[in-house]
Coordinates of C-alpha atoms in Angstrom, one line a residue:
M1 CA 0.0 0.0 0.0
A2 CA 2.8 2.5 0.9
F3 CA 4.6 1.9 -2.4
S4 CA 1.3 2.2 -4.3
L5 CA 0.5 5.5 -2.7
A6 CA 4.0 6.8 -3.4
A7 CA 3.7 5.6 -7.1
A8 CA 0.4 7.3 -7.5
S9 CA 1.9 10.7 -6.4
L10 CA 4.4 10.7 -9.3
R11 CA 3.2 11.9 -12.7
A12 CA 6.2 11.0 -14.8
P13 CA 9.5 9.0 -14.7
G14 CA 11.3 12.1 -13.6
Y15 CA 14.9 12.1 -15.0
M16 CA 16.8 10.7 -17.9
D17 CA 17.6 7.2 -16.6
A18 CA 14.0 6.5 -15.7
E19 CA 12.7 8.1 -18.9
Y20 CA 15.1 5.9 -20.9
Y21 CA 13.7 2.7 -19.4
F22 CA 10.1 4.0 -19.8
A23 CA 10.7 5.0 -23.4
T24 CA 12.4 1.8 -24.5
G25 CA 9.9 -0.3 -22.6
R26 CA 7.1 1.5 -24.4
H27 CA 8.7 0.6 -27.8
L28 CA 9.1 -3.0 -26.7
A29 CA 5.4 -3.1 -25.7
A30 CA 4.5 -1.6 -29.1
G31 CA 6.4 -4.4 -30.9
D32 CA 9.3 -2.3 -32.0
G33 CA 11.9 -4.6 -30.4
F34 CA 15.2 -3.4 -28.9
S35 CA 15.4 -0.2 -30.8
E36 CA 15.3 3.5 -29.9
P37 CA 14.3 6.5 -31.9
F38 CA 16.7 8.8 -30.0
L39 CA 20.4 9.1 -29.0
W40 CA 21.3 10.2 -25.5
N41 CA 25.1 9.7 -26.2
Y42 CA 27.4 9.1 -29.1
L43 CA 29.6 6.4 -27.7
A44 CA 28.5 3.7 -30.1
D45 CA 28.6 6.1 -33.0
P46 CA 25.2 5.1 -34.5
V47 CA 24.7 5.9 -38.2
Q48 CA 21.0 6.9 -38.1
L49 CA 17.8 6.8 -36.2
P50 CA 16.3 4.5 -35.0
T51 CA 19.2 2.6 -33.7
A52 CA 19.8 -0.5 -31.6
S53 CA 18.9 0.1 -28.0
H54 CA 20.7 -0.6 -24.7
A55 CA 24.2 0.1 -26.0
Y56 CA 25.1 1.6 -22.6
W57 CA 22.4 0.7 -20.1
M58 CA 21.1 -2.9 -19.5
P59 CA 17.7 -4.2 -20.5
L60 CA 15.9 -5.6 -17.4
A61 CA 14.2 -2.4 -16.3
S62 CA 12.9 -1.8 -19.8
L63 CA 11.5 -5.4 -19.9
V64 CA 9.8 -4.9 -16.5
A65 CA 8.3 -1.6 -17.7
A66 CA 7.2 -3.2 -21.0
A67 CA 5.4 -6.2 -19.7
P68 CA 2.4 -4.4 -18.1
M69 CA 2.3 -1.8 -20.9
A70 CA 1.8 -4.5 -23.4
V71 CA -1.3 -5.5 -21.5
F72 CA -2.7 -2.3 -20.0
G73 CA -1.5 0.4 -22.4
T74 CA 1.6 2.5 -22.6
S75 CA 1.0 4.9 -19.8
F76 CA 3.5 5.7 -17.1
G77 CA 1.1 4.2 -14.5
S78 CA 1.1 0.9 -16.3
A79 CA 4.9 1.0 -16.6
Q80 CA 5.2 1.6 -12.8
S81 CA 3.0 -1.3 -11.7
L82 CA 5.6 -4.1 -11.8
F83 CA 8.2 -1.9 -10.1
V84 CA 5.7 -1.3 -7.3
L85 CA 5.3 -5.1 -6.9
V86 CA 9.0 -5.6 -6.9
A87 CA 9.4 -2.9 -4.3
A88 CA 6.9 -4.7 -2.1
L89 CA 9.5 -7.5 -1.8
I90 CA 12.1 -5.3 -0.3
P91 CA 10.6 -5.1 3.2
V92 CA 10.3 -8.9 3.2
L93 CA 13.9 -9.3 2.2
S94 CA 15.0 -6.8 4.8
A95 CA 13.2 -8.6 7.6
R96 CA 14.6 -12.0 6.3
T97 CA 18.1 -10.5 6.3
S98 CA 17.5 -9.4 9.9
T99 CA 16.7 -12.9 11.0
A100 CA 19.8 -14.2 9.1
L101 CA 21.8 -11.9 11.4
G102 CA 20.3 -13.6 14.4
A103 CA 18.0 -10.7 15.3
G104 CA 14.7 -11.2 17.1
R105 CA 11.1 -10.9 15.7
R106 CA 10.8 -7.3 16.9
T107 CA 13.9 -6.3 15.1
A108 CA 12.8 -8.0 11.9
W109 CA 9.6 -6.0 12.0
L110 CA 11.5 -2.8 12.4
S111 CA 13.8 -3.7 9.5
G112 CA 10.8 -4.3 7.3
L113 CA 9.2 -1.1 8.4
L114 CA 12.3 1.0 7.6
A115 CA 12.3 -0.7 4.1
I116 CA 8.6 0.3 3.6
L117 CA 9.4 3.9 4.5
G118 CA 12.3 3.8 2.1
G119 CA 14.0 7.0 3.1
F120 CA 15.7 8.8 0.2
F121 CA 15.0 5.7 -2.0
L122 CA 11.2 5.9 -1.8
P123 CA 10.3 7.8 -5.0
Y124 CA 13.1 6.0 -6.9
F125 CA 11.8 2.6 -5.9
V126 CA 8.5 3.3 -7.7
T127 CA 9.6 4.9 -10.9
T128 CA 10.8 3.1 -14.0
D129 CA 14.4 2.8 -12.9
T130 CA 16.7 0.0 -11.5
F131 CA 16.5 0.9 -7.8
A132 CA 13.8 -1.6 -6.7
L133 CA 15.1 -4.3 -9.0
Y134 CA 18.6 -4.0 -7.8
A135 CA 17.6 -3.8 -4.2
V136 CA 15.8 -7.1 -4.5
V137 CA 18.1 -9.0 -6.9
G138 CA 21.4 -7.7 -5.3
G139 CA 20.1 -7.9 -1.7
A140 CA 18.8 -11.4 -2.3
A141 CA 22.1 -12.4 -3.9
L142 CA 24.1 -11.1 -0.8
W143 CA 21.7 -12.9 1.6
Q144 CA 22.0 -16.2 -0.3
M145 CA 25.8 -15.9 -0.5
G146 CA 25.8 -15.7 3.3
E147 CA 23.5 -18.8 3.5
A148 CA 25.8 -20.7 1.1
T149 CA 28.7 -20.4 3.5
S150 CA 27.0 -22.6 6.0
R151 CA 24.6 -24.6 3.9
P152 CA 26.1 -24.9 0.4
S153 CA 24.2 -26.9 -2.2
A154 CA 24.0 -27.1 -5.9
W155 CA 20.7 -25.3 -6.2
R156 CA 21.9 -22.5 -4.0
W157 CA 25.0 -21.9 -6.0
L158 CA 22.9 -22.0 -9.2
L159 CA 20.5 -19.5 -7.6
I160 CA 23.3 -17.2 -6.7
G161 CA 24.7 -17.3 -10.2
A162 CA 21.2 -16.6 -11.6
L163 CA 20.8 -13.6 -9.2
I164 CA 24.2 -12.3 -10.3
G165 CA 23.0 -12.6 -13.9
L166 CA 19.8 -10.7 -13.1
G167 CA 21.9 -8.1 -11.4
H168 CA 24.0 -7.7 -14.4
L169 CA 21.0 -7.5 -16.7
T170 CA 19.7 -4.7 -14.3
R171 CA 23.0 -2.8 -14.2
A172 CA 26.3 -3.1 -16.0
D173 CA 28.1 -2.9 -12.7
G174 CA 26.0 -5.9 -11.5
L175 CA 29.1 -7.8 -12.4
L176 CA 30.6 -6.6 -9.2
L177 CA 28.4 -9.1 -7.4
W178 CA 31.0 -11.7 -8.4
F179 CA 33.4 -10.3 -5.8
P180 CA 31.2 -11.0 -2.8
A181 CA 30.4 -14.3 -4.5
A182 CA 34.1 -15.1 -4.5
M183 CA 34.2 -14.3 -0.8
A184 CA 31.3 -16.7 -0.2
L185 CA 33.2 -19.4 -2.0
V186 CA 36.3 -18.7 0.2
L187 CA 34.2 -19.0 3.4
S188 CA 32.4 -22.1 2.2
P189 CA 33.5 -25.3 3.9
R190 CA 33.6 -27.5 0.8
G191 CA 33.0 -27.8 -2.9
R192 CA 34.4 -24.4 -3.9
G193 CA 35.4 -25.4 -7.5
R194 CA 32.0 -27.1 -8.0
G195 CA 30.2 -24.1 -6.5
L196 CA 32.0 -21.7 -8.9
L197 CA 31.0 -23.9 -11.8
E198 CA 27.4 -24.0 -10.7
M199 CA 27.3 -20.2 -10.3
L200 CA 28.7 -19.8 -13.8
V201 CA 26.0 -22.1 -15.1
G202 CA 23.2 -20.1 -13.3
Y203 CA 24.7 -16.8 -14.6
G204 CA 24.9 -18.1 -18.2
L205 CA 21.4 -19.5 -18.2
V206 CA 20.1 -16.0 -17.3
T207 CA 22.3 -13.9 -19.6
A208 CA 23.0 -16.0 -22.7
A209 CA 20.0 -14.6 -24.6
W210 CA 21.2 -11.1 -24.1
W211 CA 24.7 -11.8 -25.3
L212 CA 23.2 -13.4 -28.4
R213 CA 21.1 -10.3 -29.0
N214 CA 24.2 -8.1 -28.8
V215 CA 26.0 -10.3 -31.3
L216 CA 23.1 -10.0 -33.7
A217 CA 22.7 -6.3 -33.2
F218 CA 26.3 -5.2 -32.9
G219 CA 28.4 -8.1 -34.1
S220 CA 30.0 -8.6 -30.7
I221 CA 29.0 -9.5 -27.2
L222 CA 29.7 -6.0 -26.0
P223 CA 28.2 -3.0 -27.8
P224 CA 30.7 -0.8 -29.7
G225 CA 32.2 2.1 -27.8
V226 CA 31.3 0.8 -24.4
G227 CA 35.0 1.1 -23.3
R228 CA 35.2 4.8 -24.3
A229 CA 33.5 5.8 -21.0
L230 CA 36.7 4.8 -19.2
W231 CA 38.5 7.8 -20.8
L232 CA 36.3 10.7 -19.6
L233 CA 38.0 13.7 -18.1
E234 CA 34.7 15.3 -17.0
Y235 CA 31.1 14.1 -16.7
D236 CA 29.9 16.1 -19.7
E237 CA 32.3 14.2 -22.0
L238 CA 29.8 11.4 -21.8
F239 CA 28.0 13.4 -24.5
I240 CA 31.0 14.2 -26.6
Y241 CA 30.9 14.1 -30.4
P242 CA 32.5 12.3 -32.0
A243 CA 33.1 9.8 -29.3
S244 CA 36.3 8.7 -31.0
L245 CA 37.9 11.7 -29.3
L246 CA 37.8 9.6 -26.1
T247 CA 41.1 7.7 -26.2
P248 CA 43.7 6.5 -23.6
E249 CA 46.4 8.6 -25.2
R250 CA 44.3 11.8 -24.8
W251 CA 43.5 10.8 -21.2
W252 CA 47.1 10.2 -20.2
S253 CA 48.3 13.4 -21.9
M254 CA 46.2 15.5 -19.5
G255 CA 48.5 14.7 -16.6
W256 CA 48.1 13.2 -13.1
A257 CA 46.3 16.2 -11.7
A258 CA 43.5 16.0 -14.2
I259 CA 43.2 12.3 -13.6
L260 CA 43.4 12.2 -9.8
R261 CA 41.4 15.3 -8.9
P262 CA 38.0 14.0 -10.1
R263 CA 38.6 10.6 -8.4
I264 CA 39.3 12.3 -5.1
E265 CA 36.2 14.4 -5.5
A266 CA 34.1 11.3 -6.5
G267 CA 35.4 9.4 -3.5
W268 CA 34.3 12.2 -1.1
T269 CA 30.9 12.4 -2.8
N270 CA 30.4 8.7 -2.5
V271 CA 31.3 8.7 1.1
Q272 CA 28.8 11.5 1.7
T273 CA 26.2 9.3 0.0
I274 CA 26.9 6.5 2.4
L275 CA 26.6 8.9 5.4
A276 CA 23.5 10.8 4.3
V277 CA 21.6 8.8 1.8
N278 CA 22.3 5.2 2.8
G279 CA 22.8 5.9 6.5
Y280 CA 20.4 8.8 7.1
V281 CA 23.2 10.4 9.1
V282 CA 21.7 9.5 12.5
L283 CA 20.9 5.9 11.7
L284 CA 24.4 5.1 10.4
P285 CA 26.0 4.8 13.8
L286 CA 23.3 2.2 14.8
A287 CA 24.1 0.2 11.6
L288 CA 27.8 0.4 12.3
L289 CA 27.3 -0.8 15.8
G290 CA 25.2 -3.7 14.6
G291 CA 27.8 -4.5 11.9
W292 CA 30.6 -4.5 14.4
D293 CA 28.7 -6.8 16.7
R294 CA 28.0 -9.2 13.9
R295 CA 31.3 -8.7 12.1
R296 CA 32.3 -12.4 12.3
L297 CA 29.1 -13.5 10.4
P298 CA 29.8 -14.4 6.8
L299 CA 26.9 -12.2 5.6
L300 CA 28.7 -9.2 7.1
R301 CA 32.0 -10.0 5.5
I302 CA 30.2 -10.6 2.2
G303 CA 28.3 -7.3 2.4
A304 CA 31.5 -5.4 3.4
T305 CA 33.3 -6.9 0.4
Y306 CA 30.6 -5.6 -2.0
L307 CA 30.5 -2.2 -0.4
T308 CA 34.3 -1.9 -0.6
V309 CA 34.5 -3.0 -4.3
L310 CA 31.5 -0.8 -5.2
L311 CA 33.1 2.2 -3.6
L312 CA 36.4 1.6 -5.3
F313 CA 34.8 1.0 -8.7
M314 CA 32.6 4.1 -8.6
T315 CA 35.6 6.2 -7.4
V316 CA 38.5 5.0 -9.4
V317 CA 37.2 3.4 -12.6
F318 CA 34.0 5.4 -13.2
P319 CA 34.3 8.4 -11.0
F320 CA 31.9 10.6 -13.0
A321 CA 29.1 8.1 -13.3
G322 CA 29.7 7.0 -9.7
S323 CA 29.4 10.5 -8.2
R324 CA 26.5 11.5 -10.4
G325 CA 24.2 8.7 -9.3
G326 CA 25.9 5.4 -10.1
F327 CA 26.9 4.7 -6.5
F328 CA 23.5 5.7 -5.3
H329 CA 21.8 3.3 -7.8
S330 CA 24.0 0.3 -7.0
S331 CA 24.0 0.8 -3.2
A332 CA 20.4 -0.2 -3.3
A333 CA 21.6 -3.8 -3.1
L334 CA 23.0 -3.0 0.4
M335 CA 19.9 -1.4 1.8
P336 CA 18.1 -4.5 3.1
L337 CA 21.3 -5.3 5.0
M338 CA 21.6 -1.7 6.2
W339 CA 18.0 -1.6 7.5
A340 CA 18.6 -4.9 9.2
L341 CA 21.7 -3.7 10.9
V342 CA 19.9 -0.6 12.3
G343 CA 17.6 -2.9 14.2
V344 CA 20.5 -5.0 15.4
G345 CA 22.3 -1.8 16.6
I346 CA 19.2 -0.8 18.6
E347 CA 19.1 -4.3 20.2
I348 CA 22.7 -3.9 21.3
L349 CA 22.2 -0.4 22.8
S350 CA 19.1 -1.6 24.6
R351 CA 21.1 -4.5 26.1
Y352 CA 23.6 -2.1 27.7
A353 CA 20.9 0.4 28.9
P354 CA 20.9 -0.8 32.5
R355 CA 24.5 0.4 32.8
V356 CA 23.2 4.0 32.7
G357 CA 20.1 3.3 34.7
W358 CA 17.7 2.8 31.7
Q359 CA 15.3 0.0 31.2
P360 CA 16.1 -2.2 28.1
D361 CA 12.5 -2.4 26.8
R362 CA 11.9 1.3 27.1
T363 CA 15.2 2.1 25.6
Q364 CA 14.5 -0.2 22.6
T365 CA 11.1 1.4 22.2
L366 CA 12.5 4.9 22.3
L367 CA 15.3 4.2 19.8
T368 CA 12.9 2.3 17.5
S369 CA 10.6 5.3 17.6
V370 CA 13.4 7.7 16.8
A371 CA 14.5 5.5 13.8
V372 CA 11.0 5.3 12.5
V373 CA 10.4 9.1 12.8
V374 CA 13.7 9.9 11.1
A375 CA 13.0 7.5 8.3
A376 CA 9.4 8.6 7.9
G377 CA 10.4 12.3 7.8
L378 CA 13.1 11.7 5.2
S379 CA 10.8 9.6 3.1
L380 CA 8.0 12.1 3.2
W381 CA 10.3 15.0 2.4
T382 CA 11.9 13.2 -0.5
L383 CA 8.6 12.1 -1.9
A384 CA 7.1 15.6 -1.5
G385 CA 10.0 17.1 -3.6
K386 CA 9.7 14.6 -6.4
A387 CA 5.9 14.7 -6.5
G388 CA 6.0 18.5 -6.9
W389 CA 4.4 19.4 -3.6
L390 CA 7.4 21.6 -2.8
G391 CA 7.6 23.3 -6.2
A392 CA 8.7 22.4 -9.7
S393 CA 12.5 22.6 -9.2
N394 CA 13.0 18.9 -8.2
S395 CA 9.6 17.5 -9.4
F396 CA 9.6 14.3 -11.4
G397 CA 7.0 16.0 -13.6
R398 CA 9.1 19.0 -14.7
N399 CA 10.4 17.5 -17.9
M400 CA 6.9 16.3 -18.9
E401 CA 5.5 19.8 -18.4
T402 CA 8.3 21.6 -20.3
Y403 CA 8.4 19.2 -23.2
G404 CA 4.6 19.2 -23.4
R405 CA 4.8 23.0 -24.0
V406 CA 7.6 22.4 -26.6
Q407 CA 5.4 19.9 -28.4
A408 CA 2.5 22.4 -28.6
I409 CA 4.7 25.1 -30.1
L410 CA 6.4 22.7 -32.6
H411 CA 3.0 21.4 -33.7
E412 CA 2.0 24.9 -34.5
A413 CA 5.2 26.1 -36.1
D414 CA 6.4 22.9 -37.9
P415 CA 4.1 19.9 -37.6
S416 CA 6.5 18.0 -40.0
A417 CA 9.5 18.1 -37.6
E418 CA 11.0 14.7 -37.3
V419 CA 14.3 15.1 -35.3
V420 CA 15.1 17.5 -32.5
A421 CA 18.4 18.1 -30.7
V422 CA 17.7 18.4 -26.9
V423 CA 19.5 17.9 -23.6
N424 CA 17.2 14.9 -22.6
P425 CA 16.3 12.8 -25.7
P426 CA 14.6 9.9 -23.9
G427 CA 12.4 12.3 -21.9
F428 CA 11.6 14.4 -24.9
E429 CA 10.7 11.4 -27.1
S430 CA 8.5 9.8 -24.4
V431 CA 6.5 13.0 -24.1
T432 CA 6.3 14.2 -27.7
G433 CA 6.9 11.0 -29.8
I434 CA 9.4 13.0 -31.9
S435 CA 12.8 11.5 -32.5
A436 CA 15.7 13.2 -30.7
V437 CA 19.5 13.4 -30.4
V438 CA 21.4 14.8 -27.4
L439 CA 23.0 18.2 -27.6
P440 CA 26.7 17.4 -27.9
H441 CA 29.5 18.3 -25.6
G442 CA 31.6 20.6 -27.8
T443 CA 31.3 23.9 -29.7
V444 CA 28.7 25.4 -31.9
D445 CA 30.5 23.8 -34.9
T446 CA 30.2 20.4 -33.2
L447 CA 26.4 21.0 -32.9
H448 CA 26.3 21.8 -36.6
E449 CA 28.0 18.5 -37.4
V450 CA 25.4 16.6 -35.4
V451 CA 22.6 18.6 -37.1
R452 CA 23.9 17.7 -40.5
R453 CA 24.6 14.0 -39.7
Y454 CA 21.3 13.2 -38.1
G455 CA 19.0 15.5 -40.0
V456 CA 18.0 17.6 -37.1
D457 CA 15.0 19.9 -37.8
W458 CA 14.9 21.9 -34.5
I459 CA 17.2 22.6 -31.5
V460 CA 15.7 22.9 -28.0
L461 CA 18.0 25.0 -25.8
E462 CA 17.1 24.8 -22.1
A463 CA 18.7 26.6 -19.2
D464 CA 20.6 23.3 -18.5
H465 CA 22.7 23.1 -21.7
P466 CA 26.3 22.2 -22.6
M467 CA 28.7 24.9 -21.7
G468 CA 30.0 25.1 -25.3
L469 CA 26.6 26.3 -26.4
R470 CA 26.2 29.1 -23.9
S471 CA 26.8 31.7 -26.7
V472 CA 23.8 30.3 -28.6
Y473 CA 21.6 30.4 -25.5
T474 CA 22.5 34.0 -24.7
D475 CA 22.4 35.3 -28.3
P476 CA 19.0 35.3 -29.8
S477 CA 20.4 35.9 -33.3
G478 CA 22.1 32.4 -33.3
P479 CA 24.4 30.9 -35.8
V480 CA 23.9 31.6 -39.5
W481 CA 22.6 28.1 -40.2
A482 CA 19.7 28.5 -37.7
G483 CA 16.4 30.3 -38.1
P484 CA 14.7 32.8 -35.8
F485 CA 14.5 31.7 -32.2
L486 CA 11.2 31.0 -30.5
R487 CA 11.1 31.6 -26.8
M488 CA 9.1 30.0 -24.0
Q489 CA 9.6 29.2 -20.3
D490 CA 10.1 25.8 -18.6
A491 CA 8.3 24.6 -15.6
Q492 CA 10.6 26.7 -13.4
G493 CA 10.1 29.9 -15.4
R494 CA 13.5 29.8 -17.1
D495 CA 13.9 30.6 -20.8
V496 CA 13.8 27.8 -23.4
F497 CA 14.6 28.6 -27.0
L498 CA 13.3 26.6 -29.9
V499 CA 15.7 27.0 -32.9
P500 CA 14.7 25.9 -36.4
I501 CA 17.4 24.7 -38.8
R502 CA 17.6 26.6 -42.1
E503 CA 16.9 24.4 -45.1
G504 CA 20.1 22.9 -46.6
N505 CA 21.9 22.4 -43.2
Q506 CA 20.4 19.0 -42.5
G507 CA 21.5 15.6 -43.7

């Protein structure tokens, strides 16, 4: 019920990741297959639109969005429905993780309640993104890895491999689940080689069809250009054109300062995420206390392994993606364990309450009440912002409102427009149905190259635009290859310019 109410308060996916899964799911439901009529980056260097989908993100969230849309219609509410059902499993998993830590019934109920409230994750659990999926798949994988250390069996290792496969189909960094799986094998009393083989079989059974699709679509298991994201020097270079500029030679030539600085910054950002987003600041000490008390349990060592590897990966290997939401996304797998540890920490503090003259039961009730109030307050505040109750600035509906206005103007000015360059192509296409390419990171000349290559008819310049296009945003006259600007305001009252392309500058 709680997740259903939260889902009902959201009017749209809300941001590019969720809009991507919604848009690609909608096309799957319509029978278009794994294709997308938009480009949100140029890493794979696609020749034209539409192009093969999921060259960067993985497909499971799109499939989960597509399934109900194929039956009930291609509305956002339909797309949300399975995510809500998946989210409903998170409290059960959190409570079960609590009992796996040796906690009592009361603590298990608290762990489940904290998961229902969701904290900062609540609105993200019920939109068309990977949060709920990864919390369930990743959290279940970690739990089962802990179980396998004391009760190993063929079916359990197969299940763990299948869960890792589902985690990988949810997020590309789901492959990191192999590290805690290796820890589980080390801690297992017997059959390690056989256990590894059984996990690989489970993983292969789940993922084989996707690798075959990639071979058919791209000619290789991995999409083209996927490795280019390793050589970013700043986040906006994810949208660079052409993507062939992203090379190891260029990366090394920038020097150690340019390479190390963003990784130090990303590390600090990710640590802050642990403190504030995952730990709610005041609940983190309780979780740490619970973790220290249960530190010898295999599940804790397995969870700590995953956290360490994830933090290093999102700091050192992909610092820009990590600090801009990647760590937040993937840390969802740790939240069932985190909520369980909060309850364990309260149990421990209550046990020592008589030393300061407090009663254990009353202490546990007080600390439980504080934890619930804090979680409920953060959950409500976060949901209120994303639902638009606190204004349009962070609302999940802001893109839908802005692009709805753009669509109305384009329909009046140029009903034949087929391709638009915009900062958020999946969001734009899901609202308007018009194909779109992303505004490139680069200069005005770079934008002109994109316009010509992909046959762009209009440019939509919002307040959030690539820095290289600032001169276009601030100069209503625009480049010589563009027509007169049309002006409107976005959902926050900021200028948005619609720029037609003069005939002869496309294609």
